[in-house]
mmCIF file of C-alpha atoms in Angstrom:
data_model
loop_
_atom_site.group_PDB
_atom_site.id
_atom_site.type_symbol
_atom_site.label_atom_id
_atom_site.label_comp_id
_atom_site.label_asym_id
_atom_site.label_seq_id
_atom_site.Cartn_x
_atom_site.Cartn_y
_atom_site.Cartn_z
ATOM 1 C CA UNK F 225 97.532 82.268 -114.107
ATOM 2 C CA UNK F 226 94.189 82.928 -115.166
ATOM 3 C CA UNK F 227 95.447 82.119 -118.994
ATOM 4 C CA UNK F 228 96.067 78.773 -117.554
ATOM 5 C CA UNK F 229 92.699 78.022 -116.482
ATOM 6 C CA UNK F 230 90.757 78.388 -119.000
ATOM 7 C CA UNK F 231 91.372 76.737 -122.798
ATOM 8 C CA UNK F 232 94.770 78.129 -124.800
ATOM 9 C CA UNK F 233 93.994 81.117 -126.747
ATOM 10 C CA UNK F 234 90.663 82.257 -124.668
ATOM 11 C CA UNK F 235 90.483 85.679 -123.461
ATOM 12 C CA UNK F 236 89.076 86.361 -119.963
ATOM 13 C CA UNK F 237 87.370 89.711 -119.517
ATOM 14 C CA UNK F 238 88.891 91.919 -116.611
ATOM 15 C CA UNK F 239 92.022 89.540 -116.922
ATOM 16 C CA UNK F 240 95.270 91.317 -117.608
ATOM 17 C CA UNK F 241 98.614 90.071 -117.990
ATOM 18 C CA UNK F 242 100.044 87.902 -115.359
ATOM 19 C CA UNK F 243 97.000 88.027 -113.281
ATOM 20 C CA UNK F 244 97.155 85.196 -111.149
ATOM 21 C CA UNK F 245 93.905 83.576 -108.574
ATOM 22 C CA UNK F 246 94.622 83.354 -105.492
ATOM 23 C CA UNK F 247 94.072 80.146 -104.931
ATOM 24 C CA UNK F 248 93.303 77.091 -107.640
ATOM 25 C CA UNK F 249 91.712 73.918 -106.606
ATOM 26 C CA UNK F 250 91.976 70.962 -109.627
ATOM 27 C CA UNK F 251 91.378 67.499 -110.046
ATOM 28 C CA UNK F 252 94.020 64.867 -109.153
ATOM 29 C CA UNK F 253 94.751 65.037 -113.271
ATOM 30 C CA UNK F 254 96.229 68.180 -113.349
ATOM 31 C CA UNK F 255 99.486 66.809 -111.251
ATOM 32 C CA UNK F 256 101.234 65.417 -114.707
ATOM 33 C CA UNK F 257 100.318 69.059 -116.305
ATOM 34 C CA UNK F 258 101.700 71.183 -113.660
ATOM 35 C CA UNK F 259 101.580 75.279 -112.585
ATOM 36 C CA UNK F 260 103.167 76.294 -115.940
ATOM 37 C CA UNK F 261 100.776 74.300 -118.012
ATOM 38 C CA UNK F 262 97.417 74.930 -118.846
ATOM 39 C CA UNK F 263 94.972 73.131 -116.153
ATOM 40 C CA UNK F 264 91.293 74.035 -117.768
ATOM 41 C CA UNK F 265 89.904 70.680 -118.296
ATOM 42 C CA UNK F 266 90.878 69.726 -114.357
ATOM 43 C CA UNK F 267 89.814 73.503 -112.767
ATOM 44 C CA UNK F 268 87.135 72.925 -109.741
ATOM 45 C CA UNK F 269 87.499 76.052 -107.655
ATOM 46 C CA UNK F 270 89.123 79.182 -107.788
ATOM 47 C CA UNK F 271 89.547 81.635 -105.025
ATOM 48 C CA UNK F 272 90.299 84.992 -104.655
ATOM 49 C CA UNK F 273 90.875 86.659 -101.198
ATOM 50 C CA UNK F 274 90.334 89.896 -99.808
ATOM 51 C CA UNK F 275 90.853 92.297 -96.704
ATOM 52 C CA UNK F 276 87.361 93.754 -95.466
ATOM 53 C CA UNK F 277 89.303 97.118 -95.754
ATOM 54 C CA UNK F 278 89.857 96.867 -99.315
ATOM 55 C CA UNK F 279 88.006 99.387 -101.279
ATOM 56 C CA UNK F 280 84.658 98.644 -103.082
ATOM 57 C CA UNK F 281 86.368 99.151 -106.386
ATOM 58 C CA UNK F 282 88.961 96.220 -105.601
ATOM 59 C CA UNK F 283 86.036 93.951 -104.186
ATOM 60 C CA UNK F 284 84.393 94.653 -107.111
ATOM 61 C CA UNK F 285 87.476 93.735 -109.482
ATOM 62 C CA UNK F 286 88.052 90.542 -107.903
ATOM 63 C CA UNK F 287 84.106 89.747 -108.634
ATOM 64 C CA UNK F 288 84.380 90.597 -112.064
ATOM 65 C CA UNK F 289 87.403 88.565 -112.557
ATOM 66 C CA UNK F 290 85.865 85.539 -111.088
ATOM 67 C CA UNK F 291 82.794 86.092 -113.475
ATOM 68 C CA UNK F 292 84.801 86.389 -116.048
ATOM 69 C CA UNK F 293 86.674 83.240 -115.618
ATOM 70 C CA UNK F 294 83.124 81.620 -115.429
ATOM 71 C CA UNK F 295 82.495 82.943 -118.383
ATOM 72 C CA UNK F 296 85.287 81.744 -120.220
ATOM 73 C CA UNK F 297 85.859 77.995 -118.910
ATOM 74 C CA UNK F 298 84.321 74.880 -120.283
ATOM 75 C CA UNK F 299 84.144 73.208 -117.259
ATOM 76 C CA UNK F 300 81.601 73.426 -114.249
ATOM 77 C CA UNK F 301 84.099 75.309 -111.894
ATOM 78 C CA UNK F 302 83.182 77.049 -109.017
ATOM 79 C CA UNK F 303 84.004 80.887 -108.458
ATOM 80 C CA UNK F 304 84.237 82.408 -104.582
ATOM 81 C CA UNK F 305 85.549 85.213 -103.008
ATOM 82 C CA UNK F 306 87.183 84.864 -99.454
ATOM 83 C CA UNK F 307 86.264 88.709 -97.340
ATOM 84 C CA UNK F 308 88.359 88.121 -94.003
ATOM 85 C CA UNK F 309 87.403 91.484 -91.875
ATOM 86 C CA UNK F 310 89.669 92.424 -88.920
ATOM 87 C CA UNK F 311 88.329 94.273 -86.036
ATOM 88 C CA UNK F 312 84.482 95.224 -88.037
ATOM 89 C CA UNK F 313 81.533 93.371 -89.894
ATOM 90 C CA UNK F 314 82.037 94.254 -93.393
ATOM 91 C CA UNK F 315 78.334 95.939 -94.491
ATOM 92 C CA UNK F 316 77.694 94.765 -97.707
ATOM 93 C CA UNK F 317 77.971 91.439 -96.958
ATOM 94 C CA UNK F 318 77.223 91.049 -93.233
ATOM 95 C CA UNK F 319 74.489 92.537 -90.990
ATOM 96 C CA UNK F 320 73.914 91.813 -87.379
ATOM 97 C CA UNK F 321 76.723 89.368 -87.346
ATOM 98 C CA UNK F 322 75.167 87.228 -89.985
ATOM 99 C CA UNK F 323 75.234 87.092 -93.760
ATOM 100 C CA UNK F 324 73.286 89.193 -96.107
ATOM 101 C CA UNK F 325 70.902 86.357 -97.631
ATOM 102 C CA UNK F 326 69.998 86.685 -101.638
ATOM 103 C CA UNK F 327 70.901 87.563 -104.791
ATOM 104 C CA UNK F 328 73.158 90.175 -104.952
ATOM 105 C CA UNK F 329 74.054 91.641 -108.866
ATOM 106 C CA UNK F 330 77.768 92.394 -109.983
ATOM 107 C CA UNK F 331 78.097 96.045 -110.639
ATOM 108 C CA UNK F 332 78.557 95.925 -114.856
ATOM 109 C CA UNK F 333 78.261 92.074 -115.111
ATOM 110 C CA UNK F 334 74.951 90.000 -116.053
ATOM 111 C CA UNK F 335 75.945 87.437 -113.646
ATOM 112 C CA UNK F 336 75.492 87.764 -109.508
ATOM 113 C CA UNK F 337 76.927 86.535 -106.475
ATOM 114 C CA UNK F 338 75.511 85.465 -103.164
ATOM 115 C CA UNK F 339 77.057 85.140 -99.694
ATOM 116 C CA UNK F 340 77.334 81.759 -98.568
ATOM 117 C CA UNK F 341 78.483 81.666 -95.340
ATOM 118 C CA UNK F 342 80.069 84.106 -92.458
ATOM 119 C CA UNK F 343 81.916 83.052 -90.032
ATOM 120 C CA UNK F 344 82.686 84.958 -86.862
ATOM 121 C CA UNK F 345 86.417 84.261 -86.183
ATOM 122 C CA UNK F 346 86.301 83.206 -82.628
ATOM 123 C CA UNK F 347 82.997 83.112 -80.071
ATOM 124 C CA UNK F 348 85.395 85.534 -76.979
ATOM 125 C CA UNK F 349 84.473 88.444 -79.485
ATOM 126 C CA UNK F 350 81.111 89.271 -77.727
ATOM 127 C CA UNK F 351 80.101 92.627 -79.661
ATOM 128 C CA UNK F 352 79.346 91.756 -82.948
ATOM 129 C CA UNK F 353 80.273 95.108 -84.989
ATOM 130 C CA UNK F 354 83.891 94.582 -83.566
ATOM 131 C CA UNK F 355 85.178 90.746 -83.973
ATOM 132 C CA UNK F 356 86.510 89.077 -87.450
ATOM 133 C CA UNK F 357 84.488 87.762 -89.713
ATOM 134 C CA UNK F 358 85.065 85.808 -92.880
ATOM 135 C CA UNK F 359 83.104 86.012 -95.781
ATOM 136 C CA UNK F 360 82.702 83.236 -98.247
ATOM 137 C CA UNK F 361 81.157 84.596 -101.527
ATOM 138 C CA UNK F 362 80.152 82.550 -104.575
ATOM 139 C CA UNK F 363 79.602 84.247 -108.157
ATOM 140 C CA UNK F 364 77.064 82.899 -110.660
ATOM 141 C CA UNK F 365 77.200 84.195 -114.502
ATOM 142 C CA UNK F 366 73.597 84.342 -114.772
ATOM 143 C CA UNK F 367 70.233 84.754 -112.845
ATOM 144 C CA UNK F 368 68.931 81.388 -113.705
ATOM 145 C CA UNK F 369 72.190 79.465 -112.264
ATOM 146 C CA UNK F 370 71.360 76.829 -109.450
ATOM 147 C CA UNK F 371 71.937 78.925 -106.684
ATOM 148 C CA UNK F 372 68.573 80.776 -106.838
ATOM 149 C CA UNK F 373 67.485 76.876 -105.694
ATOM 150 C CA UNK F 374 69.600 76.626 -103.135
#
């Protein structure tokens, strides 16, 4: 639960009720706390996963949720979205089989995202537009985040 990833009684913008992150990676000290406890001090990475066929609204919702998590956490945790594209490239993140680089604004938020990596699923797909792709997208709070230097 997203509520277990930030300090107790902290509200996360864009997260309602029983929202769960798709994947969370914590340090070793989270093990005694368990899945039901608050692991806010131990979160290192939070991931959401979306299919490439998801609506723009659904993708933006996950990006906003990750941004909300980053705004509420007190650690140096990082937030990522995987977009898994089947049989086509995603025009928002991929052009000519490659990542669309640079800083991209988060709709309605002060933060931004960057496409960190795009991988074609198999070399046997010769057509760039009909291959399977996975994009790794990182979310940042502000334009001045360390992403600009990388």
